[in-house]
CSV table of C-alpha atoms (C1' of nucleotides) in Angstrom, one decimal:
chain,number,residue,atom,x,y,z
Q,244,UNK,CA,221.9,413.0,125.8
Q,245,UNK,CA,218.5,414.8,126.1
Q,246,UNK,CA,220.3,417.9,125.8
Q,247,UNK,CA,219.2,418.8,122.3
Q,248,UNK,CA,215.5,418.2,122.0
Q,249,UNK,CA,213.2,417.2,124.3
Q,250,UNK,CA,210.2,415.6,123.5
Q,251,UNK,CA,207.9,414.8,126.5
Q,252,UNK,CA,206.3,417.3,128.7
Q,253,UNK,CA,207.5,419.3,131.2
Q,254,UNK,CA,206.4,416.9,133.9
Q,255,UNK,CA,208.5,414.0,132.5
Q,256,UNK,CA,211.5,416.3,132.3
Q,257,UNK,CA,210.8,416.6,135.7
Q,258,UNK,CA,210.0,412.7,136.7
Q,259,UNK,CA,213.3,412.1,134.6
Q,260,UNK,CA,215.5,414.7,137.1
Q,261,UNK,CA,213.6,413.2,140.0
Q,262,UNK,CA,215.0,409.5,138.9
Q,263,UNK,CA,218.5,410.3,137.9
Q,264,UNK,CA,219.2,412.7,141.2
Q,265,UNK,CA,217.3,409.2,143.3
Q,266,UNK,CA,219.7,407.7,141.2
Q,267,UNK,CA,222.8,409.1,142.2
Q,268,UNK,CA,221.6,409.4,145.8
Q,269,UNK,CA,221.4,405.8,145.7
Q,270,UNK,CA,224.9,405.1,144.6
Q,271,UNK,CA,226.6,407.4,146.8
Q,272,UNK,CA,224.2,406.0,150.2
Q,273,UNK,CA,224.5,402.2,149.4
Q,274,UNK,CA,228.0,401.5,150.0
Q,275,UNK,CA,229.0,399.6,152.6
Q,276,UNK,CA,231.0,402.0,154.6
Q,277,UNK,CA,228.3,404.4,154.5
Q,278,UNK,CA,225.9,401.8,155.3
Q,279,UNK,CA,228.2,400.7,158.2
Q,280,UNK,CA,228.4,404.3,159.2
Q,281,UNK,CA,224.6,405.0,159.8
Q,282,UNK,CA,224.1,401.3,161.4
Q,283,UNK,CA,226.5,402.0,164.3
Q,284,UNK,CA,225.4,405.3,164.8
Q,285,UNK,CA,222.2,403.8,165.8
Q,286,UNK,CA,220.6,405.5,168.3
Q,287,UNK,CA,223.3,406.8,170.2
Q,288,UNK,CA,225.9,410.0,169.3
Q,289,UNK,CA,229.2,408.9,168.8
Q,290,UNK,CA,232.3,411.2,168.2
Q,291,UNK,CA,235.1,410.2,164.9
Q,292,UNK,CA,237.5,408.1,167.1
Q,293,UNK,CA,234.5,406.2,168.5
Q,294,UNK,CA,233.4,405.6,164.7
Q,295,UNK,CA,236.6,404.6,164.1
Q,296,UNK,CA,236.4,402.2,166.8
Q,297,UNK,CA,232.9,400.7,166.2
Q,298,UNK,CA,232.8,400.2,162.5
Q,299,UNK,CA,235.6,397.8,162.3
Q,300,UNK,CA,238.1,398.0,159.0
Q,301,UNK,CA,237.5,401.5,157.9
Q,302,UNK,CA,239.9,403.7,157.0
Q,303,UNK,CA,240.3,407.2,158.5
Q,304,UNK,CA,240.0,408.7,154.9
Q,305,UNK,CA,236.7,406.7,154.1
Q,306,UNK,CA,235.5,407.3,157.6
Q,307,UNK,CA,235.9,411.4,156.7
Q,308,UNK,CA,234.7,410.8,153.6
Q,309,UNK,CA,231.6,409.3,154.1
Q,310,UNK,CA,230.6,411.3,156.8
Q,311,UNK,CA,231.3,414.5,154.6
Q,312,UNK,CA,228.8,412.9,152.3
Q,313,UNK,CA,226.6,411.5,155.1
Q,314,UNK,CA,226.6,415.2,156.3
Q,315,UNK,CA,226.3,416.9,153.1
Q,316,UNK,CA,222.9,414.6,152.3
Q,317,UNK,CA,221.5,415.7,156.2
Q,318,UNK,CA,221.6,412.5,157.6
Q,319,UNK,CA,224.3,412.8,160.1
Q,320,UNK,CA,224.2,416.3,162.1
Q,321,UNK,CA,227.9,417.2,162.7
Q,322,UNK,CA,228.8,418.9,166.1
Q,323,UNK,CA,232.0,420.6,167.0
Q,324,UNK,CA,232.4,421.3,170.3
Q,325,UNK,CA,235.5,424.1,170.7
Q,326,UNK,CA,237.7,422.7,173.8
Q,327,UNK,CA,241.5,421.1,173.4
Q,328,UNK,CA,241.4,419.2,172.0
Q,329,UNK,CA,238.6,419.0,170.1
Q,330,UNK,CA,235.9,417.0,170.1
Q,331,UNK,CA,233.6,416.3,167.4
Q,332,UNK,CA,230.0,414.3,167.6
Q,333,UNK,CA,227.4,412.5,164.8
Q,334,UNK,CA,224.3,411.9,165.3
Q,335,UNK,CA,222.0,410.7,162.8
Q,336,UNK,CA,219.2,413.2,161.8
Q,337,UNK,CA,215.4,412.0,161.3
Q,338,UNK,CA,216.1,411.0,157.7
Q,339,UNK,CA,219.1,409.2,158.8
Q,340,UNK,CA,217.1,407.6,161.5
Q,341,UNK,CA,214.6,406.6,158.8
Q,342,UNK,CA,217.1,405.1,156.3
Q,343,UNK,CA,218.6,403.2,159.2
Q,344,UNK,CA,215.6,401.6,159.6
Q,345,UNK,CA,216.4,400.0,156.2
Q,346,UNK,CA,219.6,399.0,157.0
Q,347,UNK,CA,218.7,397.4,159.7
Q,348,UNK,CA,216.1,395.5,158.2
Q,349,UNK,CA,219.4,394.0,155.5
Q,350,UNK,CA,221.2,393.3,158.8
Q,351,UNK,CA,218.4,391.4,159.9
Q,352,UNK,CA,218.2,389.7,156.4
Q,353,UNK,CA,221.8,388.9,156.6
Q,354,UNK,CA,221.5,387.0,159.9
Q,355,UNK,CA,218.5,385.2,159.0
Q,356,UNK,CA,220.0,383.9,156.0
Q,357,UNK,CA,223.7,383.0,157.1
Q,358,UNK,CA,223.7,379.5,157.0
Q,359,UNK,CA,221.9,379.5,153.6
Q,360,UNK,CA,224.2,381.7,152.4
Q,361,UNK,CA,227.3,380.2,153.4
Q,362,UNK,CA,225.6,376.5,152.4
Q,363,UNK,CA,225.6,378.2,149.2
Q,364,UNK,CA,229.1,379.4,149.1
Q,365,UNK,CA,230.8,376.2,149.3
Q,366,UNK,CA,228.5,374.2,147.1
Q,367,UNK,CA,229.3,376.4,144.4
Q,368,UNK,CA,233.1,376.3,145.5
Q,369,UNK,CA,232.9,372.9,144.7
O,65,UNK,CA,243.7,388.2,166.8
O,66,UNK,CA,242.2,385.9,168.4
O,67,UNK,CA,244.4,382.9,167.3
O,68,UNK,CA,246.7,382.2,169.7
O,69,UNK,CA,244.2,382.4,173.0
O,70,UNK,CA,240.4,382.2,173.3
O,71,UNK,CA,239.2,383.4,176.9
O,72,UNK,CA,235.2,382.8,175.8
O,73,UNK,CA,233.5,379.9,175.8
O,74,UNK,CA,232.6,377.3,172.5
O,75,UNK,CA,229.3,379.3,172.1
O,76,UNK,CA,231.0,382.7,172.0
O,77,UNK,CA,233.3,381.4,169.6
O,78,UNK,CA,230.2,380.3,167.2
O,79,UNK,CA,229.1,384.0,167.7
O,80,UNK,CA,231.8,385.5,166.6
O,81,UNK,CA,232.4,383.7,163.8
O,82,UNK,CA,228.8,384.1,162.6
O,83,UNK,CA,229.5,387.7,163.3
O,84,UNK,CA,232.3,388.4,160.9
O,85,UNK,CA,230.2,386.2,158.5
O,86,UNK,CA,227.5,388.0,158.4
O,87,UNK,CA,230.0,391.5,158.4
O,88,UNK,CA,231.5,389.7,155.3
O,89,UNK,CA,227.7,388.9,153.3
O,90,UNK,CA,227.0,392.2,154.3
O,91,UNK,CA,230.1,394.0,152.9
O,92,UNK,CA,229.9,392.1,149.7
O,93,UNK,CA,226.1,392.4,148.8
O,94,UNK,CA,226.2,396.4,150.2
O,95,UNK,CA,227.0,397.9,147.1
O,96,UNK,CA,225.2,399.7,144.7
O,97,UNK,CA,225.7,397.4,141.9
O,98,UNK,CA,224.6,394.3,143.9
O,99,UNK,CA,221.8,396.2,144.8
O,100,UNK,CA,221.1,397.5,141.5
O,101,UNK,CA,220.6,394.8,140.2
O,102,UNK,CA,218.7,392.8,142.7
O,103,UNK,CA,216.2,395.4,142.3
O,104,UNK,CA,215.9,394.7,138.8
O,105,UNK,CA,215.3,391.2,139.0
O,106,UNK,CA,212.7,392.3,140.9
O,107,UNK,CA,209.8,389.8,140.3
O,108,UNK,CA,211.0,388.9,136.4
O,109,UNK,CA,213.4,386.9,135.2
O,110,UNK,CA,215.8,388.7,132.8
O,111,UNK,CA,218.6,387.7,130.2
O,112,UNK,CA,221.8,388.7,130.6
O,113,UNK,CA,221.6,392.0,127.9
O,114,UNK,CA,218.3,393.0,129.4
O,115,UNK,CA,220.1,393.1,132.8
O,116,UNK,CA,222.8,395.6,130.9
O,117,UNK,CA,220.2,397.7,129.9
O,118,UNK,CA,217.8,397.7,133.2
O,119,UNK,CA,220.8,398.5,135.2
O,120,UNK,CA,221.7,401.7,133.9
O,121,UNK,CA,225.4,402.6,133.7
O,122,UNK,CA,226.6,399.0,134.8
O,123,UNK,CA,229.7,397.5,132.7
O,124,UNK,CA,229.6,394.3,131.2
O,125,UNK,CA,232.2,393.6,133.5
O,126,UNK,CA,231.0,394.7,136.6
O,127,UNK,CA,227.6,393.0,135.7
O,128,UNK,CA,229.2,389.4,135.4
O,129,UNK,CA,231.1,390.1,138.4
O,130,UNK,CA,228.7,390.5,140.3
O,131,UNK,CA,226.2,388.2,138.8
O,132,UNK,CA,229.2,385.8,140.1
O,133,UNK,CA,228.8,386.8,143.7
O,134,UNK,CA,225.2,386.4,143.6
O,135,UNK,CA,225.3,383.1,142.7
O,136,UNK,CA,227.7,382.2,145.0
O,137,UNK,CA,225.9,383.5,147.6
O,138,UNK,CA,222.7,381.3,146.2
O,139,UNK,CA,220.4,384.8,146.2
O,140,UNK,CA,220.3,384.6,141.9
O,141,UNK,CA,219.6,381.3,140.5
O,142,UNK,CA,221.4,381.2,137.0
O,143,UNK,CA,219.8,378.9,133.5
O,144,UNK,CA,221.5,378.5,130.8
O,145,UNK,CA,219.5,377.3,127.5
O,146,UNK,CA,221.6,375.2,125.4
O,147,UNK,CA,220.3,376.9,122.3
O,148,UNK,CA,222.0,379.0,119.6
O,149,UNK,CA,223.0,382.0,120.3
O,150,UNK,CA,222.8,380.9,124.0
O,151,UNK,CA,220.6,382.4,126.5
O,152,UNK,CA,221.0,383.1,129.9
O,153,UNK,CA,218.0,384.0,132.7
O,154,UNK,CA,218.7,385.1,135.9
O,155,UNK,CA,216.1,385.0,138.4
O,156,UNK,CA,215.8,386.1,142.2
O,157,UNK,CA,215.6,382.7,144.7
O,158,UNK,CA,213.7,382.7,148.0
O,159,UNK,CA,216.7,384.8,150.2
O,160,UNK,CA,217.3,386.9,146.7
O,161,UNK,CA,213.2,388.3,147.2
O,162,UNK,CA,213.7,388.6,150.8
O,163,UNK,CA,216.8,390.8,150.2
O,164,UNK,CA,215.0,392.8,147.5
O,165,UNK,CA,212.4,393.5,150.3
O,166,UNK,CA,214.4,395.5,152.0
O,167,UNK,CA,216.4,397.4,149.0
O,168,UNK,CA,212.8,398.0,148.2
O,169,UNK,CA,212.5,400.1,151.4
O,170,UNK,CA,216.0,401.6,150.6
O,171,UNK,CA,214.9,402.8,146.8
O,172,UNK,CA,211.8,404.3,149.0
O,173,UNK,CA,213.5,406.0,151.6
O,174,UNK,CA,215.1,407.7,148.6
O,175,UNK,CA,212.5,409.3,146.7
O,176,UNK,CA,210.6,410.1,150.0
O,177,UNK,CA,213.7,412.4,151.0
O,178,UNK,CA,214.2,413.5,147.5
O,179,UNK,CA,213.6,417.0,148.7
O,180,UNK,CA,214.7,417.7,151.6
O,181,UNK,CA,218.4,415.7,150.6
O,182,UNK,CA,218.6,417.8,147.6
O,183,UNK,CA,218.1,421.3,149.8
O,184,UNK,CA,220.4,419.7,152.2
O,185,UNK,CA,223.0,419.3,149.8
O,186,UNK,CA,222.3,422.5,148.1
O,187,UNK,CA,223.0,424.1,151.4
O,188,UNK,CA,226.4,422.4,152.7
O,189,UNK,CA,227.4,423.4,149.3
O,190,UNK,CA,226.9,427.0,149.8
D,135,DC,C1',241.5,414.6,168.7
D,136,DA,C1',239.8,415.5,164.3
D,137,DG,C1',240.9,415.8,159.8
D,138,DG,C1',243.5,417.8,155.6
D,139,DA,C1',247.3,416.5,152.3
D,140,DT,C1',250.1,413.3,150.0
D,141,DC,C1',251.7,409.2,147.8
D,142,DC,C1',251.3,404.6,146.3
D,143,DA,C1',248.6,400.3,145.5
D,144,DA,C1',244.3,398.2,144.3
D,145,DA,C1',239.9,398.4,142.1
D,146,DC,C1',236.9,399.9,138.4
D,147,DT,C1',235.9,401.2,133.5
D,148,DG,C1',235.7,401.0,128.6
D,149,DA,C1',237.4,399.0,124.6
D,150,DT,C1',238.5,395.2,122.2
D,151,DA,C1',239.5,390.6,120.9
D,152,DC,C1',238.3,385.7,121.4
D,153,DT,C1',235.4,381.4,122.6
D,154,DG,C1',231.3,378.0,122.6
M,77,DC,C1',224.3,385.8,122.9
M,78,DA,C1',226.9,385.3,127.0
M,79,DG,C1',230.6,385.1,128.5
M,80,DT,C1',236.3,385.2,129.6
M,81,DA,C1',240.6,387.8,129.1
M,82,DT,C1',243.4,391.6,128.6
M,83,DC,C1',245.2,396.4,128.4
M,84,DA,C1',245.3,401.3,129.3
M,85,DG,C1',243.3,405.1,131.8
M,86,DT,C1',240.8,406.8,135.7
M,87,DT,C1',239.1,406.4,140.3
M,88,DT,C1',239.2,404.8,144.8
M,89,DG,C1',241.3,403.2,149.0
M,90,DG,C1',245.0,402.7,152.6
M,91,DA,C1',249.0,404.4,155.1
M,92,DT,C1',251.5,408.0,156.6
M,93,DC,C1',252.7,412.6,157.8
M,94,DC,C1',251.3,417.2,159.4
M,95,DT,C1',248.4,420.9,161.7
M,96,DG,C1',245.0,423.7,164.8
DNA sequence: CAGGATCCAAACTGATACTG
DNA sequence: CAGTATCAGTTTGGATCCTG
Protein backbone atom coordinates (compact mmCIF):
# COMPACT_ATOMS: atom_id res chain seq x y z
CA UNK A 1 0.00 0.00 0.00
CA UNK A 2 1.05 3.69 -0.16
CA UNK A 3 2.53 3.00 -3.40
CA UNK A 4 0.01 4.82 -5.54
CA UNK A 5 -0.73 8.13 -3.95
CA UNK A 6 0.59 9.65 -1.32
CA UNK A 7 -1.03 12.16 0.54
CA UNK A 8 0.99 13.65 3.47
CA UNK A 9 4.07 15.57 3.19
CA UNK A 10 7.32 14.73 2.50
CA UNK A 11 8.27 14.68 6.14
CA UNK A 12 5.63 12.05 7.01
CA UNK A 13 6.77 9.93 4.11
CA UNK A 14 9.85 10.19 5.86
CA UNK A 15 8.51 9.62 9.72
CA UNK A 16 6.63 6.68 8.05
CA UNK A 17 10.21 5.01 6.56
CA UNK A 18 11.76 5.88 9.92
CA UNK A 19 8.93 3.64 11.79
CA UNK A 20 8.66 0.69 9.45
CA UNK A 21 12.74 0.31 9.11
CA UNK A 22 12.56 0.79 13.54
CA UNK A 23 10.06 -1.70 12.86
CA UNK A 24 11.79 -4.28 11.24
CA UNK A 25 14.93 -3.57 13.24
CA UNK A 26 12.91 -4.45 16.12
CA UNK A 27 11.73 -7.82 14.96
CA UNK A 28 14.97 -9.02 13.72
CA UNK A 29 16.98 -7.69 17.36
CA UNK A 30 14.26 -8.97 19.89
CA UNK A 31 14.53 -12.60 19.60
CA UNK A 32 15.80 -14.41 22.19
CA UNK A 33 18.82 -15.87 20.56
CA UNK A 34 19.93 -12.63 19.59
CA UNK A 35 19.11 -11.24 22.78
CA UNK A 36 21.08 -14.17 24.40
CA UNK A 37 23.86 -13.44 21.99
CA UNK A 38 24.59 -9.71 22.96
CA UNK A 39 23.90 -10.57 26.89
CA UNK A 40 26.81 -13.02 27.07
CA UNK A 41 28.96 -11.04 25.04
CA UNK A 42 28.88 -8.58 27.79
CA UNK A 43 31.80 -6.92 28.29
CA UNK A 44 34.20 -9.39 27.36
CA UNK A 45 35.28 -10.82 23.53
CA UNK A 46 34.44 -14.13 23.12
CA UNK A 47 35.33 -16.27 19.91
CA UNK A 48 32.11 -18.78 18.10
CA UNK A 49 32.86 -21.96 20.12
CA UNK A 50 32.91 -19.87 23.33
CA UNK A 51 29.37 -18.53 22.21
CA UNK A 52 28.45 -21.72 21.58
CA UNK A 53 29.50 -22.61 25.02
CA UNK A 54 28.02 -19.71 27.01
CA UNK A 55 24.62 -19.23 25.50
CA UNK A 56 23.30 -22.59 26.41
CA UNK A 57 20.70 -24.42 23.76
CA UNK A 58 21.58 -22.65 20.60
CA UNK A 59 22.14 -24.16 17.57
CA UNK A 60 25.26 -23.66 15.46
CA UNK A 61 23.01 -22.49 12.52
CA UNK A 62 21.14 -19.88 14.80
CA UNK A 63 24.37 -19.01 16.44
CA UNK A 64 25.84 -18.02 12.71
CA UNK A 65 22.82 -16.66 11.91
CA UNK A 66 22.36 -14.19 14.37
CA UNK A 67 25.64 -13.09 14.52
CA UNK A 68 25.49 -12.44 10.64
CA UNK A 69 22.65 -10.25 11.48
CA UNK A 70 24.14 -9.00 14.80
CA UNK A 71 27.09 -8.08 12.45
CA UNK A 72 25.27 -6.85 9.55
CA UNK A 73 23.29 -4.25 12.11
CA UNK A 74 27.14 -3.12 13.65
CA UNK A 75 26.56 -4.34 16.89
CA UNK A 76 28.93 -7.16 17.03
CA UNK A 77 32.51 -6.31 15.33
CA UNK A 78 33.59 -9.58 13.76
CA UNK A 79 37.49 -10.48 13.90
CA UNK A 80 39.26 -13.10 11.89
CA UNK A 81 42.47 -13.71 12.92
CA UNK A 82 44.35 -15.90 9.94
CA UNK A 83 46.41 -18.80 11.95
CA UNK A 84 45.35 -22.80 11.79
CA UNK A 85 43.14 -23.14 12.61
CA UNK A 86 41.29 -20.21 12.68
CA UNK A 87 40.13 -18.30 15.13
CA UNK A 88 37.36 -15.87 15.01
CA UNK A 89 36.30 -13.16 17.93
CA UNK A 90 32.92 -10.87 18.74
CA UNK A 91 32.85 -8.18 20.49
CA UNK A 92 30.02 -5.99 20.87
CA UNK A 93 30.42 -2.42 19.26
CA UNK A 94 29.21 0.84 21.20
CA UNK A 95 25.60 0.39 19.88
CA UNK A 96 25.68 -3.10 20.95
CA UNK A 97 27.06 -2.08 24.29
CA UNK A 98 24.11 0.36 24.48
CA UNK A 99 21.32 -2.12 23.57
CA UNK A 100 22.84 -4.53 26.09
CA UNK A 101 22.22 -2.20 28.48
CA UNK A 102 18.51 -2.89 27.81
CA UNK A 103 18.77 -6.35 27.96
CA UNK A 104 20.21 -6.30 30.87
CA UNK A 105 17.78 -4.29 32.50
CA UNK A 106 14.88 -7.46 31.17
CA UNK A 107 17.30 -9.82 32.87
CA UNK A 108 17.15 -7.88 35.86
CA UNK A 109 13.30 -7.73 35.45
CA UNK A 110 13.14 -11.36 35.02
CA UNK A 111 14.89 -12.09 38.35
CA UNK A 112 13.11 -9.68 40.22
CA UNK A 113 9.88 -11.10 39.26
CA UNK A 114 10.53 -14.98 39.31
CA UNK A 115 8.58 -15.96 42.02
CA UNK A 116 5.61 -13.83 40.85
CA UNK A 117 5.84 -15.17 37.76
CA UNK A 118 6.06 -18.66 38.54
CA UNK A 119 3.13 -18.03 41.48
CA UNK A 120 1.36 -17.12 38.45
CA UNK A 121 2.08 -20.03 36.34
CA UNK A 122 0.61 -22.58 38.44
CA UNK A 123 -2.41 -20.72 39.54
CA UNK A 124 -3.52 -20.44 36.18
CA UNK A 125 -2.43 -24.22 35.58
CA UNK A 126 -4.96 -24.89 37.96
CA UNK B 1 22.30 -33.67 33.76
CA UNK B 2 22.33 -33.20 36.86
CA UNK B 3 19.94 -35.96 37.99
CA UNK B 4 21.69 -38.68 39.01
CA UNK B 5 24.52 -36.74 41.34
CA UNK B 6 24.48 -33.22 42.89
CA UNK B 7 28.07 -32.27 44.14
CA UNK B 8 26.67 -28.58 45.42
CA UNK B 9 25.02 -27.79 48.24
CA UNK B 10 20.91 -27.27 48.86
CA UNK B 11 21.46 -23.46 48.24
CA UNK B 12 23.25 -24.08 44.93
CA UNK B 13 20.59 -26.27 43.93
CA UNK B 14 17.87 -23.30 44.53
CA UNK B 15 20.24 -21.31 42.29
CA UNK B 16 20.21 -23.21 39.59
CA UNK B 17 16.92 -23.95 39.42
CA UNK B 18 15.95 -20.25 39.63
CA UNK B 19 18.55 -19.95 36.93
CA UNK B 20 16.90 -22.06 34.23
CA UNK B 21 13.61 -20.38 35.41
CA UNK B 22 14.46 -17.29 34.77
CA UNK B 23 16.41 -18.55 31.25
CA UNK B 24 12.83 -20.11 30.56
CA UNK B 25 10.58 -16.48 31.38
CA UNK B 26 13.21 -14.93 29.51
CA UNK B 27 13.08 -17.14 26.34
CA UNK B 28 9.37 -17.13 26.31
CA UNK B 29 8.64 -13.32 26.83
CA UNK B 30 11.95 -12.43 24.33
CA UNK B 31 10.18 -12.25 21.27
CA UNK B 32 8.99 -9.67 19.23
CA UNK B 33 5.43 -10.47 19.47
CA UNK B 34 5.45 -10.58 23.28
CA UNK B 35 7.07 -7.50 23.10
CA UNK B 36 4.91 -6.05 20.65
CA UNK B 37 2.34 -6.18 22.26
CA UNK B 38 3.35 -5.35 25.79
CA UNK B 39 4.29 -2.13 24.24
CA UNK B 40 0.96 -1.51 23.13
CA UNK B 41 -0.80 -2.07 26.20
CA UNK B 42 1.31 0.49 27.14
CA UNK B 43 -0.65 2.54 29.77
CA UNK B 44 -4.39 1.67 28.06
CA UNK B 45 -6.35 -0.99 28.31
CA UNK B 46 -7.26 -2.39 24.85
CA UNK B 47 -9.92 -5.00 23.34
CA UNK B 48 -8.90 -7.76 21.74
CA UNK B 49 -9.47 -6.27 17.82
CA UNK B 50 -7.81 -3.01 18.88
CA UNK B 51 -4.75 -5.14 19.95
CA UNK B 52 -4.95 -6.72 16.16
CA UNK B 53 -4.75 -3.51 14.82
CA UNK B 54 -2.10 -1.72 17.26
CA UNK B 55 0.16 -4.52 16.71
CA UNK B 56 0.82 -4.28 13.19
CA UNK B 57 1.26 -7.49 11.15
CA UNK B 58 0.31 -9.80 14.22
CA UNK B 59 -2.14 -12.88 13.27
CA UNK B 60 -5.09 -13.55 15.09
CA UNK B 61 -3.41 -16.53 15.96
CA UNK B 62 -0.29 -15.51 17.17
CA UNK B 63 -2.08 -12.67 19.07
CA UNK B 64 -4.20 -15.19 21.24
CA UNK B 65 -1.24 -17.27 21.64
CA UNK B 66 0.49 -15.09 23.14
CA UNK B 67 -2.05 -13.25 24.92
CA UNK B 68 -2.17 -16.93 26.56
CA UNK B 69 1.46 -16.75 27.77
CA UNK B 70 1.00 -13.47 29.18
CA UNK B 71 -1.54 -14.41 31.28
CA UNK B 72 0.02 -17.24 32.41
CA UNK B 73 2.79 -15.54 33.33
CA UNK B 74 0.34 -13.02 35.31
CA UNK B 75 2.07 -9.82 33.34
CA UNK B 76 -1.61 -9.13 31.37
CA UNK B 77 -4.62 -9.26 33.43
CA UNK B 78 -7.49 -10.51 31.16
CA UNK B 79 -11.78 -9.18 31.68
CA UNK B 80 -14.26 -10.52 30.05
CA UNK B 81 -17.67 -8.49 29.94
CA UNK B 82 -20.56 -10.84 29.86
CA UNK B 83 -22.30 -8.66 27.37
CA UNK B 84 -23.34 -9.29 23.69
CA UNK B 85 -21.15 -9.43 21.34
CA UNK B 86 -18.58 -10.08 24.25
CA UNK B 87 -15.74 -7.94 25.00
CA UNK B 88 -12.53 -8.60 26.12
CA UNK B 89 -9.78 -5.82 27.84
CA UNK B 90 -6.46 -6.61 28.35
CA UNK B 91 -4.52 -4.56 30.57
CA UNK B 92 -0.71 -4.45 31.78
CA UNK B 93 -0.43 -5.67 35.77
CA UNK B 94 2.21 -4.37 38.10
CA UNK B 95 5.40 -6.85 36.63
CA UNK B 96 3.53 -6.34 32.98
CA UNK B 97 4.54 -2.12 33.48
CA UNK B 98 7.76 -2.95 34.93
CA UNK B 99 8.56 -5.16 31.79
CA UNK B 100 7.30 -2.50 29.46
CA UNK B 101 9.85 -0.23 31.19
CA UNK B 102 12.48 -1.72 29.78
CA UNK B 103 10.99 -2.67 26.12
CA UNK B 104 10.52 1.04 26.36
CA UNK B 105 14.36 1.47 26.44
CA UNK B 106 14.65 -1.27 23.75
CA UNK B 107 12.04 0.67 21.19
CA UNK B 108 14.53 3.68 22.15
CA UNK B 109 17.72 2.28 21.54
CA UNK B 110 16.15 1.62 18.14
CA UNK B 111 15.26 4.90 16.79
CA UNK B 112 18.46 6.37 18.45
CA UNK B 113 20.65 4.06 16.17
CA UNK B 114 18.27 4.34 13.35
CA UNK B 115 21.16 5.77 11.32
CA UNK B 116 23.95 4.54 11.91
CA UNK B 117 22.26 0.61 11.80
CA UNK B 118 20.80 1.47 8.47
CA UNK B 119 24.56 2.69 7.01
CA UNK B 120 25.83 -0.33 8.82
CA UNK B 121 23.68 -2.58 7.02
CA UNK B 122 23.96 -0.73 3.82
CA UNK B 123 27.56 -1.32 4.07
CA UNK B 124 27.92 -5.20 4.95
CA UNK B 125 25.60 -5.42 2.06
CA UNK B 126 27.92 -3.98 -0.40
C1' DC C 1 37.92 -24.03 14.52
C1' DA C 2 34.60 -21.59 12.00
C1' DG C 3 31.02 -21.90 9.11
C1' DG C 4 28.61 -23.16 4.58
C1' DA C 5 25.26 -26.62 2.62
C1' DT C 6 21.79 -29.92 3.07
C1' DC C 7 17.77 -32.41 4.66
C1' DC C 8 14.03 -33.14 7.69
C1' DA C 9 11.00 -31.76 11.56
C1' DA C 10 8.68 -28.14 13.99
C1' DA C 11 6.67 -23.62 14.11
C1' DC C 12 4.25 -19.78 12.02
C1' DT C 13 0.79 -17.83 8.78
C1' DG C 14 -3.53 -16.99 6.48
C1' DA C 15 -7.86 -18.59 5.48
C1' DT C 16 -11.87 -20.42 6.82
C1' DA C 17 -15.43 -22.58 9.51
C1' DC C 18 -17.62 -22.96 13.97
C1' DT C 19 -19.05 -21.61 19.01
C1' DG C 20 -20.97 -18.73 23.00
C1' DC D 1 -16.84 -9.93 19.28
C1' DA D 2 -13.58 -13.10 20.94
C1' DG D 3 -12.22 -16.88 20.71
C1' DT D 4 -11.04 -22.38 19.29
C1' DA D 5 -9.90 -25.60 15.60
C1' DT D 6 -8.15 -27.05 11.41
C1' DC D 7 -5.72 -27.26 6.97
C1' DA D 8 -2.31 -26.05 3.45
C1' DG D 9 1.75 -23.43 2.39
C1' DT D 10 5.78 -21.11 3.89
C1' DT D 11 9.38 -20.20 7.12
C1' DT D 12 12.35 -21.41 10.65
C1' DG D 13 15.13 -24.44 13.40
C1' DG D 14 18.05 -28.62 14.45
C1' DA D 15 21.22 -32.28 13.13
C1' DT D 16 24.59 -33.76 10.20
C1' DC D 17 28.08 -33.73 6.76
C1' DC D 18 31.79 -31.25 4.41
C1' DT D 19 35.62 -27.74 3.61
C1' DG D 20 39.59 -24.15 4.15
Amino acid sequence: MVTKQFKGSPEEADLRRADSLAREIFSDVANKWALLIIEALGERTLRFSELRNDVEGISHKMLTQNLRMLERYGLVERKVYATVPPRVEYTLTEPGQALRATVDGMCGWTHQYLGHIEASRRRFDA
